[in-house]
Short mmCIF file of C-alpha atoms in Angstrom, two decimals:
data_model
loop_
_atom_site.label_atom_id
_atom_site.label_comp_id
_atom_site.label_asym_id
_atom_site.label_seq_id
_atom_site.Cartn_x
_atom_site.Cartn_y
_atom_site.Cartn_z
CA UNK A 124 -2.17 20.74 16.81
CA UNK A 125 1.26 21.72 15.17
CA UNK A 126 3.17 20.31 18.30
CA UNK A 127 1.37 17.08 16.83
CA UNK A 128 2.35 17.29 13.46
CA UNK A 129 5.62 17.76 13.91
CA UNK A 130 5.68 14.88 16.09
CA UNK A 131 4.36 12.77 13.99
CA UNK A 132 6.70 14.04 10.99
CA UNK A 133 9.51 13.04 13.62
CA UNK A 134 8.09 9.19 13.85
CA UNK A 135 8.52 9.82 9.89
CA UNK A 136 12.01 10.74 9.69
CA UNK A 137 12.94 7.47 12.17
CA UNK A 138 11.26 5.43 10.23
CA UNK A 139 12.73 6.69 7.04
CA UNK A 140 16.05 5.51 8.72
CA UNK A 141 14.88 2.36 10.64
CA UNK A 142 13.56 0.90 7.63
CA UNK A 143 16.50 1.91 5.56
CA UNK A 144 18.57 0.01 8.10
CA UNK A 145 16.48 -3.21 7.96
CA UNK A 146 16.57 -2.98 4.46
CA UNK A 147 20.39 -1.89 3.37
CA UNK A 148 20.99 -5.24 6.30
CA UNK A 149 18.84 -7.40 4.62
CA UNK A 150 19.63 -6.84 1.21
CA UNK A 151 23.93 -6.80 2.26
CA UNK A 152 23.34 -10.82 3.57
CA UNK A 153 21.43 -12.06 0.80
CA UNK A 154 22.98 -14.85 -0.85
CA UNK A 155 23.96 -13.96 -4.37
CA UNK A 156 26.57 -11.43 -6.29
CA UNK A 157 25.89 -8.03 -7.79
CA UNK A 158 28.48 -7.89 -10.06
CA UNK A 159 28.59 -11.78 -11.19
CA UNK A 160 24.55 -11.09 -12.11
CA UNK A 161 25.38 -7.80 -14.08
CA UNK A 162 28.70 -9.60 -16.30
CA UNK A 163 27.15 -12.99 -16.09
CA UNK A 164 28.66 -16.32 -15.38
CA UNK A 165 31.23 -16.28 -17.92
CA UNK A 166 32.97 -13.42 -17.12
CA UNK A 167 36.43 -13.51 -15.99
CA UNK A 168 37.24 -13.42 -12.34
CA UNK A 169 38.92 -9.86 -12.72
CA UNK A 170 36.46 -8.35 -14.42
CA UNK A 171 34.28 -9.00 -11.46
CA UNK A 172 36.54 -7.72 -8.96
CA UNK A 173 37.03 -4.28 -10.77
CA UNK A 174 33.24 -4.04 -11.11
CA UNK A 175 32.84 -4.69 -7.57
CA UNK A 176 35.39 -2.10 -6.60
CA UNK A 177 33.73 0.47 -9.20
CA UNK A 178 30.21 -0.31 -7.56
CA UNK A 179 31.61 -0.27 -3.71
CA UNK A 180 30.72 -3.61 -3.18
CA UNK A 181 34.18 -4.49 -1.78
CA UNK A 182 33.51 -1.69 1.33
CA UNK A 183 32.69 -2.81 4.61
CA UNK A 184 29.25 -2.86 5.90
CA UNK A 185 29.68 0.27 7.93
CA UNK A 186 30.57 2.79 5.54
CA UNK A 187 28.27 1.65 2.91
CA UNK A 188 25.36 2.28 4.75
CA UNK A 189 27.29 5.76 5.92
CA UNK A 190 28.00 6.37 2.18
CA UNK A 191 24.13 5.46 1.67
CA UNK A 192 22.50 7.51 3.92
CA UNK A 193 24.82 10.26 2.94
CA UNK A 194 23.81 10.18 -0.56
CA UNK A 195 20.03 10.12 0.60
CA UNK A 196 20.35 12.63 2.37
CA UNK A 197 22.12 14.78 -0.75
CA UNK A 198 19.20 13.34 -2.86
CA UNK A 199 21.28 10.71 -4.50
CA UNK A 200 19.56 7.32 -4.13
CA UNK A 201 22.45 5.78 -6.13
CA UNK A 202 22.82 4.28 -9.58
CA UNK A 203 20.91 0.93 -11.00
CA UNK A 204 23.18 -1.89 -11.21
CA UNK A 205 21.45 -3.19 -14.76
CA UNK A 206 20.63 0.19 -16.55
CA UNK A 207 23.14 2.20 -15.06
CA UNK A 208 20.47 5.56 -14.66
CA UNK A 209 19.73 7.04 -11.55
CA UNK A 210 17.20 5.39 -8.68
CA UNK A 211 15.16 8.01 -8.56
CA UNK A 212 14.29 8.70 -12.24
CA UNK A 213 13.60 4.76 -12.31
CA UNK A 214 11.34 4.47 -9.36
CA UNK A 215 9.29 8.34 -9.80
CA UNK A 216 8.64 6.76 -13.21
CA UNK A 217 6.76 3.60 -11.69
CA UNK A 218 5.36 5.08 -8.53
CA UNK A 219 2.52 6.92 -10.38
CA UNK A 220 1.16 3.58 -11.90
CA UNK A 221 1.14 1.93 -7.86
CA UNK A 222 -0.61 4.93 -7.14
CA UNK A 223 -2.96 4.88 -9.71
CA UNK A 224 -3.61 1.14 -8.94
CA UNK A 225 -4.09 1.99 -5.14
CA UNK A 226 -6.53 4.96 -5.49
CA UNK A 227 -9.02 2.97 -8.00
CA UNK A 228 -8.86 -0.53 -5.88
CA UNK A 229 -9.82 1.65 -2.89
CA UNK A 230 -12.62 3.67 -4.74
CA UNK A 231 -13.74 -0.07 -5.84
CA UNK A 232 -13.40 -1.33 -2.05
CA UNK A 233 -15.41 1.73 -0.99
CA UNK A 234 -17.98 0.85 -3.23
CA UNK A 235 -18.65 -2.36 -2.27
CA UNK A 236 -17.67 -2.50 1.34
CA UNK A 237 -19.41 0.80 2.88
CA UNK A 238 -22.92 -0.02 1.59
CA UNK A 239 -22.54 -3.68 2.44
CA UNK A 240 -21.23 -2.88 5.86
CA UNK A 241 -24.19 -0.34 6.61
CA UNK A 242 -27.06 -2.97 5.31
CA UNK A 243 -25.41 -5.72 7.13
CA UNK A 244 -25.42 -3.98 10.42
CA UNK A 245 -28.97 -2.73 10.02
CA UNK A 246 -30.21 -6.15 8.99
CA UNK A 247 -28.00 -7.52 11.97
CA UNK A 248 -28.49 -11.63 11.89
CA UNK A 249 -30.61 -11.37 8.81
CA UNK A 250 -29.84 -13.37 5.46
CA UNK A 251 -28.45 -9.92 4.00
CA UNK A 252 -26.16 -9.98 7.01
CA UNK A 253 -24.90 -13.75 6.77
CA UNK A 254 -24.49 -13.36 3.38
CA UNK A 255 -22.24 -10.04 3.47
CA UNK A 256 -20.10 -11.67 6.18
CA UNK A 257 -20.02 -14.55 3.99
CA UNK A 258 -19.04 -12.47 1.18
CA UNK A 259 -16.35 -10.97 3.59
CA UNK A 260 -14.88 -13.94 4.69
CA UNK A 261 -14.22 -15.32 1.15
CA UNK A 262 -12.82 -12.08 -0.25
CA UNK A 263 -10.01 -11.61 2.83
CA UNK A 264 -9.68 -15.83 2.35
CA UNK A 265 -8.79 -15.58 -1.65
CA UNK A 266 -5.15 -15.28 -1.94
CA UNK A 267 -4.76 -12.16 -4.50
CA UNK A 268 -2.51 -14.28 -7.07
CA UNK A 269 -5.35 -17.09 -6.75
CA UNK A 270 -7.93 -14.32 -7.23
CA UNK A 271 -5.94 -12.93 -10.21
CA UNK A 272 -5.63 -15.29 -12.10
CA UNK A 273 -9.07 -17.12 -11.76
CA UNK A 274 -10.12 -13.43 -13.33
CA UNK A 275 -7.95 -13.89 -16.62
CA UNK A 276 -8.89 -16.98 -17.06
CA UNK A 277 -13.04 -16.08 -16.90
CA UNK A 278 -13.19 -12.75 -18.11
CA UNK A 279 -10.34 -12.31 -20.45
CA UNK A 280 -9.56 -15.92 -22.04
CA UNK A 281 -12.89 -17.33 -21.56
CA UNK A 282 -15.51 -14.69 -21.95
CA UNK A 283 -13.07 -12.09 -23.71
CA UNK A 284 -14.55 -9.22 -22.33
CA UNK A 285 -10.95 -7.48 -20.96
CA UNK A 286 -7.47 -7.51 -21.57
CA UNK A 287 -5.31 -10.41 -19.33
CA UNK A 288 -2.21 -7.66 -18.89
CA UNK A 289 -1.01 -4.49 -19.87
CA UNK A 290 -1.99 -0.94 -18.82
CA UNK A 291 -2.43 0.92 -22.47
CA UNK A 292 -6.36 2.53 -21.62
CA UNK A 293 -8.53 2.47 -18.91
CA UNK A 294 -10.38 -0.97 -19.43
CA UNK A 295 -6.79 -2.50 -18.76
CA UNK A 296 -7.14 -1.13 -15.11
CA UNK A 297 -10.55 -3.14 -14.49
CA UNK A 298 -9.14 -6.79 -13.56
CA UNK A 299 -6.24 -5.33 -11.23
CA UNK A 300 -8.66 -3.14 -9.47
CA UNK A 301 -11.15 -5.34 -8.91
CA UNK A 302 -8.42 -8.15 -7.65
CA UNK A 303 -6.94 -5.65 -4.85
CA UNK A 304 -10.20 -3.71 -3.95
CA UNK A 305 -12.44 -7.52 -3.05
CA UNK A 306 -9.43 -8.03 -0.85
CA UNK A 307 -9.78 -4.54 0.72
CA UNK A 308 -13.12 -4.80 1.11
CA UNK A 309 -13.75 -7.49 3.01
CA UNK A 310 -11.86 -5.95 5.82
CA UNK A 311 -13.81 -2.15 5.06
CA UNK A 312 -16.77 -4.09 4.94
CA UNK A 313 -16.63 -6.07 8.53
CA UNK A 314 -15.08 -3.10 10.28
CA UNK A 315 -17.60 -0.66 9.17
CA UNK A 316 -20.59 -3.29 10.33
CA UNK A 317 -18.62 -2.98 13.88
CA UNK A 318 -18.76 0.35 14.05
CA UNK A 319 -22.21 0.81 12.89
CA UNK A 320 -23.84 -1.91 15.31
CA UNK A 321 -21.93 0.31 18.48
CA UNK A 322 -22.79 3.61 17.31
CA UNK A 323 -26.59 2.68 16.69
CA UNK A 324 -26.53 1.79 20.57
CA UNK A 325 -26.09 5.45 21.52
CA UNK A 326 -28.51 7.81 23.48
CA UNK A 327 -28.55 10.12 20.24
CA UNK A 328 -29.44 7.45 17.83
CA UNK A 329 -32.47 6.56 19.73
CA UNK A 330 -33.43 10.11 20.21
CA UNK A 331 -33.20 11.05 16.76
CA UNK A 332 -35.50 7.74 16.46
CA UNK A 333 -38.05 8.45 18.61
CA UNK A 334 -38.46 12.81 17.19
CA UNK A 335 -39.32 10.98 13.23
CA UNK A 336 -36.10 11.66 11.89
CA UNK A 337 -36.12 9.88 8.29
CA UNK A 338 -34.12 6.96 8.29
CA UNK A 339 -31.86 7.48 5.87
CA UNK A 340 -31.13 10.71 7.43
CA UNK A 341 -30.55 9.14 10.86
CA UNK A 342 -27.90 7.18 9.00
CA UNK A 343 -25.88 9.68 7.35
CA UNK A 344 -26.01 12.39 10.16
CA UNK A 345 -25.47 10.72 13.52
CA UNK A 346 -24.99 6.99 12.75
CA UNK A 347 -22.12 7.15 9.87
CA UNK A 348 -20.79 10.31 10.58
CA UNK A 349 -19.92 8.78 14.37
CA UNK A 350 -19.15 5.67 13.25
CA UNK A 351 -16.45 6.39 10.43
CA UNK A 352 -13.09 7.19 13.08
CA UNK A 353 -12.11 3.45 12.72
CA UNK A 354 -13.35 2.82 8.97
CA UNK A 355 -11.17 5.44 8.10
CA UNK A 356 -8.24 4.05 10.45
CA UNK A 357 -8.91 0.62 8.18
CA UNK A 358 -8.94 2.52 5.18
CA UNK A 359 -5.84 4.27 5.68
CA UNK A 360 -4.20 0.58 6.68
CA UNK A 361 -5.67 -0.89 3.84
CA UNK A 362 -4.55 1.85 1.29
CA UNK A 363 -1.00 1.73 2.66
CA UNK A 364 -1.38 -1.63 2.04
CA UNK A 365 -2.21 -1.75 -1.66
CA UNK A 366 1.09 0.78 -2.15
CA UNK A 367 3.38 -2.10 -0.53
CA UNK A 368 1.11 -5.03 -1.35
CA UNK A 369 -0.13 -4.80 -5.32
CA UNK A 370 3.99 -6.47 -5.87
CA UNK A 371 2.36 -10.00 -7.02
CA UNK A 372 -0.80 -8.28 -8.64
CA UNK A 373 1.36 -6.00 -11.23
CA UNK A 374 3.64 -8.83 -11.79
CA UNK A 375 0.60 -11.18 -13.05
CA UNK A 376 -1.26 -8.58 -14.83
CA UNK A 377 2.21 -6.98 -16.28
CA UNK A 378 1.07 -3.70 -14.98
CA UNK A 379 4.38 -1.25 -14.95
CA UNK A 380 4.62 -0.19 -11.65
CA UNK A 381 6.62 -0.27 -8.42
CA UNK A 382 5.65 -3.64 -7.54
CA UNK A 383 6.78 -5.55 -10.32
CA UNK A 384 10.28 -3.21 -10.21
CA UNK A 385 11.23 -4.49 -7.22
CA UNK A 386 10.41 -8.01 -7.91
CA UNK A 387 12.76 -7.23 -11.47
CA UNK A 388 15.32 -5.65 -9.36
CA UNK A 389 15.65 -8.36 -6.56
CA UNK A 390 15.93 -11.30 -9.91
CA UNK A 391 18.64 -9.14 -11.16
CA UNK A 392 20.14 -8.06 -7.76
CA UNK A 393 19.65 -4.47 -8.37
CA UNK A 394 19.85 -3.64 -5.01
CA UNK A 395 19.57 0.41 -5.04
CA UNK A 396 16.61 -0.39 -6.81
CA UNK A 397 15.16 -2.36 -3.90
CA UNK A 398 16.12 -0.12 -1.25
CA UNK A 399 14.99 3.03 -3.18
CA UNK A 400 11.35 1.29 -3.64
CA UNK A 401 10.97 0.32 -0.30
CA UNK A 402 12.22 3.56 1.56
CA UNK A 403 9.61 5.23 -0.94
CA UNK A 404 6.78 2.85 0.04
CA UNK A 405 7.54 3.63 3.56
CA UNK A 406 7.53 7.03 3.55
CA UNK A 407 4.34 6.66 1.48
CA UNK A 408 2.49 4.54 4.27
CA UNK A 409 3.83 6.84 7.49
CA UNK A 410 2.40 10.08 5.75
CA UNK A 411 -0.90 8.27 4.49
CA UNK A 412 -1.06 7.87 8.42
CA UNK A 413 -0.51 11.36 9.45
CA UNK A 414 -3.10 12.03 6.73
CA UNK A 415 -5.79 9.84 8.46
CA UNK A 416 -5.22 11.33 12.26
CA UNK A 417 -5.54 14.83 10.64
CA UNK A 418 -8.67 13.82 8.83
CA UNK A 419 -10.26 12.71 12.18
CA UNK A 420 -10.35 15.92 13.09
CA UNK A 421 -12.58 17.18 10.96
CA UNK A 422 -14.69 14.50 11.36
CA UNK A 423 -14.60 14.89 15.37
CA UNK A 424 -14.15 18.04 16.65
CA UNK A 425 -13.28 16.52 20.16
CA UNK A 426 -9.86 15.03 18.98
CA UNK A 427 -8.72 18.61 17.56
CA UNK A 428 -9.62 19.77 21.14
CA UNK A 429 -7.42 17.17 22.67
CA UNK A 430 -4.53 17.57 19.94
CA UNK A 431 -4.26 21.26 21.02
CA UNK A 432 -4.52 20.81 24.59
CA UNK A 433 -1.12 18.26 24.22
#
Protein backbone atom coordinates (compact mmCIF):
# COMPACT_ATOMS: atom_id res chain seq x y z
CA UNK A 1 0.00 0.00 0.00
CA UNK A 2 2.81 2.64 0.76
CA UNK A 3 4.86 1.36 -2.33
CA UNK A 4 1.53 2.76 -3.99
CA UNK A 5 1.37 5.95 -2.51
CA UNK A 6 4.51 6.94 -3.10
CA UNK A 7 4.07 6.05 -6.58
CA UNK A 8 1.41 7.86 -7.11
CA UNK A 9 2.97 11.03 -5.22
CA UNK A 10 5.79 10.45 -7.94
CA UNK A 11 3.07 10.81 -11.01
CA UNK A 12 2.44 14.11 -8.76
CA UNK A 13 5.74 15.58 -8.72
CA UNK A 14 5.97 14.98 -12.88
CA UNK A 15 3.08 16.46 -13.34
CA UNK A 16 3.84 19.39 -11.15
CA UNK A 17 6.73 19.89 -13.73
CA UNK A 18 5.04 18.75 -17.03
CA UNK A 19 2.35 21.10 -16.58
CA UNK A 20 4.62 23.86 -15.47
CA UNK A 21 6.42 23.29 -18.76
CA UNK A 22 3.26 23.46 -20.95
CA UNK A 23 2.32 26.33 -19.17
CA UNK A 24 5.68 28.66 -18.66
CA UNK A 25 5.75 27.55 -23.02
CA UNK A 26 2.49 28.64 -23.58
CA UNK A 27 2.31 31.66 -21.74
CA UNK A 28 6.33 32.75 -23.22
CA UNK A 29 4.60 32.64 -27.11
CA UNK A 30 1.57 34.46 -26.44
CA UNK A 31 1.22 37.43 -28.46
CA UNK A 32 1.31 40.52 -26.32
CA UNK A 33 3.96 42.51 -23.90
CA UNK A 34 4.30 42.38 -20.15
CA UNK A 35 5.84 45.42 -19.61
CA UNK A 36 3.99 47.63 -22.45
CA UNK A 37 0.52 46.31 -20.46
CA UNK A 38 1.96 47.30 -16.95
CA UNK A 39 3.35 51.24 -18.28
CA UNK A 40 0.70 51.41 -20.90
CA UNK A 41 0.84 52.56 -24.44
CA UNK A 42 2.24 55.84 -23.86
CA UNK A 43 5.16 55.08 -22.20
CA UNK A 44 8.44 55.77 -23.63
CA UNK A 45 10.33 53.08 -25.42
CA UNK A 46 13.11 53.05 -22.60
CA UNK A 47 11.08 52.86 -19.94
CA UNK A 48 9.90 49.60 -21.32
CA UNK A 49 13.16 48.16 -21.91
CA UNK A 50 14.41 48.81 -18.26
CA UNK A 51 11.16 47.28 -16.98
CA UNK A 52 11.68 44.35 -19.06
CA UNK A 53 15.23 43.92 -17.91
CA UNK A 54 14.04 44.50 -14.12
CA UNK A 55 11.24 41.75 -14.68
CA UNK A 56 13.68 39.20 -16.75
CA UNK A 57 11.71 39.40 -19.64
CA UNK A 58 14.75 40.10 -21.86
CA UNK A 59 16.33 36.34 -20.72
CA UNK A 60 16.20 33.58 -22.99
CA UNK A 61 13.66 30.95 -22.80
CA UNK A 62 15.96 28.47 -21.14
CA UNK A 63 17.00 30.07 -18.12
CA UNK A 64 13.72 31.55 -17.32
CA UNK A 65 12.08 28.50 -16.92
CA UNK A 66 15.53 27.32 -14.95
CA UNK A 67 15.20 30.56 -12.89
CA UNK A 68 11.36 29.48 -12.51
CA UNK A 69 11.53 26.22 -11.38
CA UNK A 70 14.32 27.24 -9.14
CA UNK A 71 12.31 29.71 -7.36
CA UNK A 72 9.43 27.02 -7.03
CA UNK A 73 11.31 24.91 -5.77
CA UNK A 74 12.70 27.65 -2.93
CA UNK A 75 8.95 28.50 -2.49
CA UNK A 76 9.12 31.64 -4.50
CA UNK A 77 6.37 31.61 -7.15
CA UNK A 78 7.57 35.09 -8.26
CA UNK A 79 6.17 38.59 -8.05
CA UNK A 80 2.71 39.94 -9.81
CA UNK A 81 3.42 42.05 -12.67
CA UNK A 82 0.27 44.60 -11.74
CA UNK A 83 0.40 44.66 -7.83
CA UNK A 84 3.84 43.94 -7.40
CA UNK A 85 3.07 41.32 -4.06
CA UNK A 86 4.04 37.94 -4.04
CA UNK A 87 2.11 34.90 -6.15
CA UNK A 88 1.49 33.04 -3.48
CA UNK A 89 -0.15 35.49 -0.99
CA UNK A 90 -2.37 36.46 -4.16
CA UNK A 91 -3.49 33.06 -5.22
CA UNK A 92 -3.79 31.27 -1.20
CA UNK A 93 -6.07 34.29 -0.84
CA UNK A 94 -8.50 33.16 -3.79
CA UNK A 95 -8.08 29.42 -3.63
CA UNK A 96 -10.34 29.07 -0.53
CA UNK A 97 -13.36 30.76 -2.35
CA UNK A 98 -12.76 27.92 -5.61
CA UNK A 99 -12.79 25.57 -2.95
CA UNK A 100 -15.65 26.63 -1.25
CA UNK A 101 -17.49 26.87 -4.65
CA UNK A 102 -16.34 23.22 -5.54
CA UNK A 103 -17.31 21.46 -2.25
CA UNK A 104 -21.06 23.03 -2.21
CA UNK A 105 -21.68 22.43 -6.21
CA UNK A 106 -20.66 18.83 -5.47
CA UNK A 107 -22.81 18.44 -2.23
CA UNK A 108 -25.65 20.01 -4.65
CA UNK A 109 -24.67 17.41 -7.55
CA UNK A 110 -24.79 14.65 -4.93
CA UNK A 111 -28.06 15.60 -4.04
CA UNK A 112 -29.65 15.50 -7.06
CA UNK A 113 -27.72 13.00 -9.07
CA UNK A 114 -27.36 9.88 -6.53
CA UNK A 115 -31.11 9.59 -5.80
CA UNK A 116 -32.01 10.22 -9.41
CA UNK A 117 -29.47 7.73 -10.60
CA UNK A 118 -30.72 4.94 -8.06
CA UNK A 119 -34.67 5.52 -9.02
CA UNK A 120 -33.81 5.63 -12.60
CA UNK A 121 -32.06 2.36 -12.62
CA UNK A 122 -34.70 0.66 -10.50
CA UNK A 123 -37.49 2.01 -12.66
CA UNK A 124 -35.22 0.99 -15.73
CA UNK A 125 -37.36 2.12 -19.10
CA UNK A 126 -40.04 3.61 -16.96
CA UNK A 127 -41.27 7.38 -17.32
CA UNK A 128 -39.13 8.15 -14.03
CA UNK A 129 -36.24 6.73 -16.02
CA UNK A 130 -36.79 8.69 -19.43
CA UNK A 131 -37.36 11.57 -17.65
CA UNK A 132 -34.05 11.49 -15.39
CA UNK A 133 -32.03 10.73 -18.55
CA UNK A 134 -33.84 13.50 -20.02
CA UNK A 135 -33.04 15.63 -17.20
CA UNK A 136 -29.36 14.39 -17.66
CA UNK A 137 -28.98 15.09 -21.06
CA UNK A 138 -30.11 18.76 -20.79
CA UNK A 139 -28.03 19.56 -17.71
CA UNK A 140 -24.45 18.15 -19.39
CA UNK A 141 -26.06 20.03 -22.87
CA UNK A 142 -26.46 23.68 -21.05
CA UNK A 143 -23.33 25.50 -21.53
CA UNK A 144 -22.53 26.82 -17.78
CA UNK A 145 -22.30 30.66 -18.97
CA UNK A 146 -25.77 29.98 -20.83
CA UNK A 147 -26.99 28.31 -17.62
CA UNK A 148 -25.67 31.26 -15.55
CA UNK A 149 -26.98 33.71 -16.78
CA UNK A 150 -30.56 32.42 -17.67
CA UNK A 151 -30.44 32.08 -13.53
CA UNK A 152 -29.82 35.96 -12.95
CA UNK A 153 -32.04 36.87 -15.17
CA UNK A 154 -35.16 34.53 -13.46
CA UNK A 155 -34.30 34.43 -10.03
CA UNK A 156 -32.44 37.55 -9.27
CA UNK A 157 -33.76 40.36 -11.83
CA UNK A 158 -37.03 38.86 -12.44
CA UNK A 159 -38.30 37.15 -9.37
CA UNK A 160 -35.72 38.92 -6.93
CA UNK A 161 -35.36 36.20 -4.75
CA UNK A 162 -31.13 36.17 -4.76
CA UNK A 163 -28.36 38.29 -5.34
CA UNK A 164 -27.00 38.34 -9.37
CA UNK A 165 -23.08 38.54 -7.96
CA UNK A 166 -21.07 38.91 -5.09
CA UNK A 167 -20.11 36.47 -2.30
CA UNK A 168 -20.88 38.72 1.07
CA UNK A 169 -23.31 35.69 3.01
CA UNK A 170 -24.32 32.46 2.24
CA UNK A 171 -27.48 33.12 -0.02
CA UNK A 172 -24.83 34.70 -2.50
CA UNK A 173 -23.40 31.08 -2.91
CA UNK A 174 -26.94 29.62 -4.09
CA UNK A 175 -26.94 30.64 -7.99
CA UNK A 176 -23.13 29.59 -8.50
CA UNK A 177 -23.73 26.33 -6.85
CA UNK A 178 -26.58 25.41 -8.38
CA UNK A 179 -25.00 26.49 -12.03
CA UNK A 180 -21.82 24.08 -11.53
CA UNK A 181 -23.52 21.21 -9.49
CA UNK A 182 -26.71 20.63 -12.63
CA UNK A 183 -23.66 20.35 -14.79
CA UNK A 184 -22.01 17.79 -12.44
CA UNK A 185 -24.85 16.00 -12.03
CA UNK A 186 -25.89 14.99 -15.05
CA UNK A 187 -22.75 13.04 -15.47
CA UNK A 188 -23.09 11.58 -11.40
CA UNK A 189 -26.46 10.92 -12.30
CA UNK A 190 -26.01 8.63 -15.66
CA UNK A 191 -22.91 6.96 -14.29
CA UNK A 192 -24.40 5.95 -11.09
CA UNK A 193 -27.67 4.44 -13.15
CA UNK A 194 -24.73 2.30 -14.99
CA UNK A 195 -23.43 1.05 -12.18
CA UNK A 196 -26.55 0.28 -10.42
CA UNK A 197 -28.30 -1.62 -13.47
CA UNK A 198 -24.74 -4.07 -13.47
CA UNK A 199 -24.49 -4.53 -9.91
CA UNK A 200 -28.32 -5.48 -9.50
CA UNK A 201 -27.40 -8.39 -12.05
CA UNK A 202 -25.22 -10.13 -9.46
CA UNK A 203 -25.69 -13.61 -7.76
CA UNK A 204 -25.80 -11.66 -4.29
CA UNK A 205 -28.43 -9.23 -5.25
CA UNK A 206 -30.78 -11.93 -6.16
CA UNK A 207 -29.98 -13.89 -3.10
CA UNK A 208 -30.50 -11.21 -0.78
CA UNK A 209 -33.92 -10.98 -2.92
CA UNK A 210 -35.12 -14.16 -2.68
CA UNK A 211 -34.13 -14.55 1.80
CA UNK A 212 -36.88 -11.07 2.26
CA UNK A 213 -34.27 -8.69 2.68
CA UNK A 214 -36.17 -5.16 2.81
CA UNK A 215 -35.67 -3.31 -0.18
CA UNK A 216 -34.30 -0.43 0.82
CA UNK A 217 -31.84 -2.40 2.70
CA UNK A 218 -30.91 -4.49 -0.35
CA UNK A 219 -30.04 -1.11 -1.82
CA UNK A 220 -27.81 0.41 0.59
CA UNK A 221 -25.92 -2.84 1.65
CA UNK A 222 -25.07 -4.86 -1.44
CA UNK A 223 -26.44 -2.82 -4.40
CA UNK A 224 -24.83 0.85 -3.64
CA UNK A 225 -22.18 -0.13 -1.58
CA UNK A 226 -20.85 -2.40 -4.83
CA UNK A 227 -21.83 -0.13 -7.17
CA UNK A 228 -20.13 3.23 -5.91
CA UNK A 229 -16.08 2.33 -7.25
CA UNK A 230 -16.90 4.24 -10.52
CA UNK A 231 -19.41 6.98 -9.05
CA UNK A 232 -16.75 7.89 -6.94
CA UNK A 233 -14.07 7.73 -9.91
CA UNK A 234 -16.77 10.37 -11.64
CA UNK A 235 -16.98 12.25 -8.64
CA UNK A 236 -13.45 12.72 -8.11
CA UNK A 237 -13.25 13.80 -12.13
CA UNK A 238 -16.01 15.95 -11.73
CA UNK A 239 -14.74 17.72 -8.50
CA UNK A 240 -11.33 18.26 -10.08
CA UNK A 241 -13.23 19.65 -12.58
CA UNK A 242 -15.16 22.38 -10.79
CA UNK A 243 -11.46 23.51 -9.19
CA UNK A 244 -10.17 24.13 -12.96
CA UNK A 245 -13.58 24.68 -14.54
CA UNK A 246 -15.81 27.33 -12.22
CA UNK A 247 -13.15 30.21 -14.40
CA UNK A 248 -16.36 31.52 -16.50
CA UNK A 249 -18.87 30.87 -13.52
CA UNK A 250 -16.91 33.30 -10.91
CA UNK A 251 -16.30 35.70 -13.63
CA UNK A 252 -20.27 36.09 -14.33
CA UNK A 253 -21.35 35.89 -10.84
CA UNK A 254 -18.19 38.19 -9.65
CA UNK A 255 -17.41 35.56 -7.15
CA UNK A 256 -13.56 36.29 -5.87
CA UNK A 257 -11.87 33.32 -6.53
CA UNK A 258 -9.16 31.59 -8.56
CA UNK A 259 -11.10 31.47 -11.62
CA UNK A 260 -11.80 34.90 -12.25
CA UNK A 261 -7.82 35.69 -11.14
CA UNK A 262 -6.58 34.05 -13.84
CA UNK A 263 -8.95 35.34 -16.34
CA UNK A 264 -7.76 39.14 -14.60
CA UNK A 265 -4.25 38.07 -14.83
CA UNK A 266 -4.18 36.75 -18.52
CA UNK A 267 -6.22 40.58 -19.57
CA UNK A 268 -3.42 42.19 -17.80
CA UNK A 269 -0.61 39.72 -18.79
CA UNK A 270 0.25 38.87 -15.32
CA UNK A 271 1.83 35.92 -16.20
CA UNK A 272 3.25 34.54 -12.66
CA UNK A 273 -0.17 34.90 -11.81
CA UNK A 274 -1.29 32.43 -14.47
CA UNK A 275 1.30 29.97 -14.00
CA UNK A 276 1.01 30.07 -10.15
CA UNK A 277 -2.96 29.31 -10.55
CA UNK A 278 -2.62 26.67 -12.82
CA UNK A 279 0.37 24.68 -11.20
CA UNK A 280 -1.97 25.03 -8.00
CA UNK A 281 -5.05 23.66 -9.80
CA UNK A 282 -2.96 20.85 -10.92
CA UNK A 283 -1.57 19.78 -8.01
CA UNK A 284 -5.11 20.15 -6.61
CA UNK A 285 -6.67 17.65 -9.25
CA UNK A 286 -3.55 14.87 -9.08
CA UNK A 287 -4.00 14.64 -5.16
CA UNK A 288 -7.96 14.73 -5.34
CA UNK A 289 -7.01 11.52 -7.44
CA UNK A 290 -4.78 9.82 -5.06
CA UNK A 291 -7.58 10.69 -2.62
CA UNK A 292 -10.23 8.69 -4.64
CA UNK A 293 -7.92 5.33 -5.23
CA UNK A 294 -7.27 5.43 -1.42
CA UNK A 295 -10.94 5.80 -0.70
CA UNK A 296 -11.69 2.64 -2.80
CA UNK A 297 -10.15 0.84 -0.45
CA UNK A 298 -12.22 1.18 2.14
CA UNK A 299 -14.99 0.73 0.18
CA UNK A 300 -13.48 -2.69 -1.34
CA UNK A 301 -11.40 -4.53 0.66
CA UNK A 302 -10.15 -6.57 -2.46
CA UNK A 303 -8.22 -3.55 -4.02
CA UNK A 304 -6.23 -2.97 -0.58
CA UNK A 305 -5.38 -6.72 -1.01
CA UNK A 306 -4.08 -6.16 -4.47
CA UNK A 307 -2.32 -2.68 -3.57
CA UNK A 308 -0.23 -4.61 -0.97
CA UNK A 309 0.50 -7.56 -2.92
CA UNK A 310 2.24 -4.89 -5.77
Amino acid sequence: MSKYIVKRLLFVIIAFFGVSLLIFTLLYFTPGDPARMILGDDALEEEILKLREELGLNQPYLKRYLDYIWGILHGDFGFSYVTGRPVTKDILARFPVTMKLAVLSTLVALIIAIPLGVASALHQNSIIDNLARLTALLGVSMPQFWQAILFILLFALKLRWLPASGSYDWYYWILPSITVGIHMASTIMRITRSSVLETMKNDYVMTAIAKGTPGLLVILRHVLKNAMIPIITVIGLRFGNALSGSVVVESIFALPGLGKLIVDSIKARDYPIVQGSVLLISVSYCLINLLMDLLYTFINPQIKEQLSEE
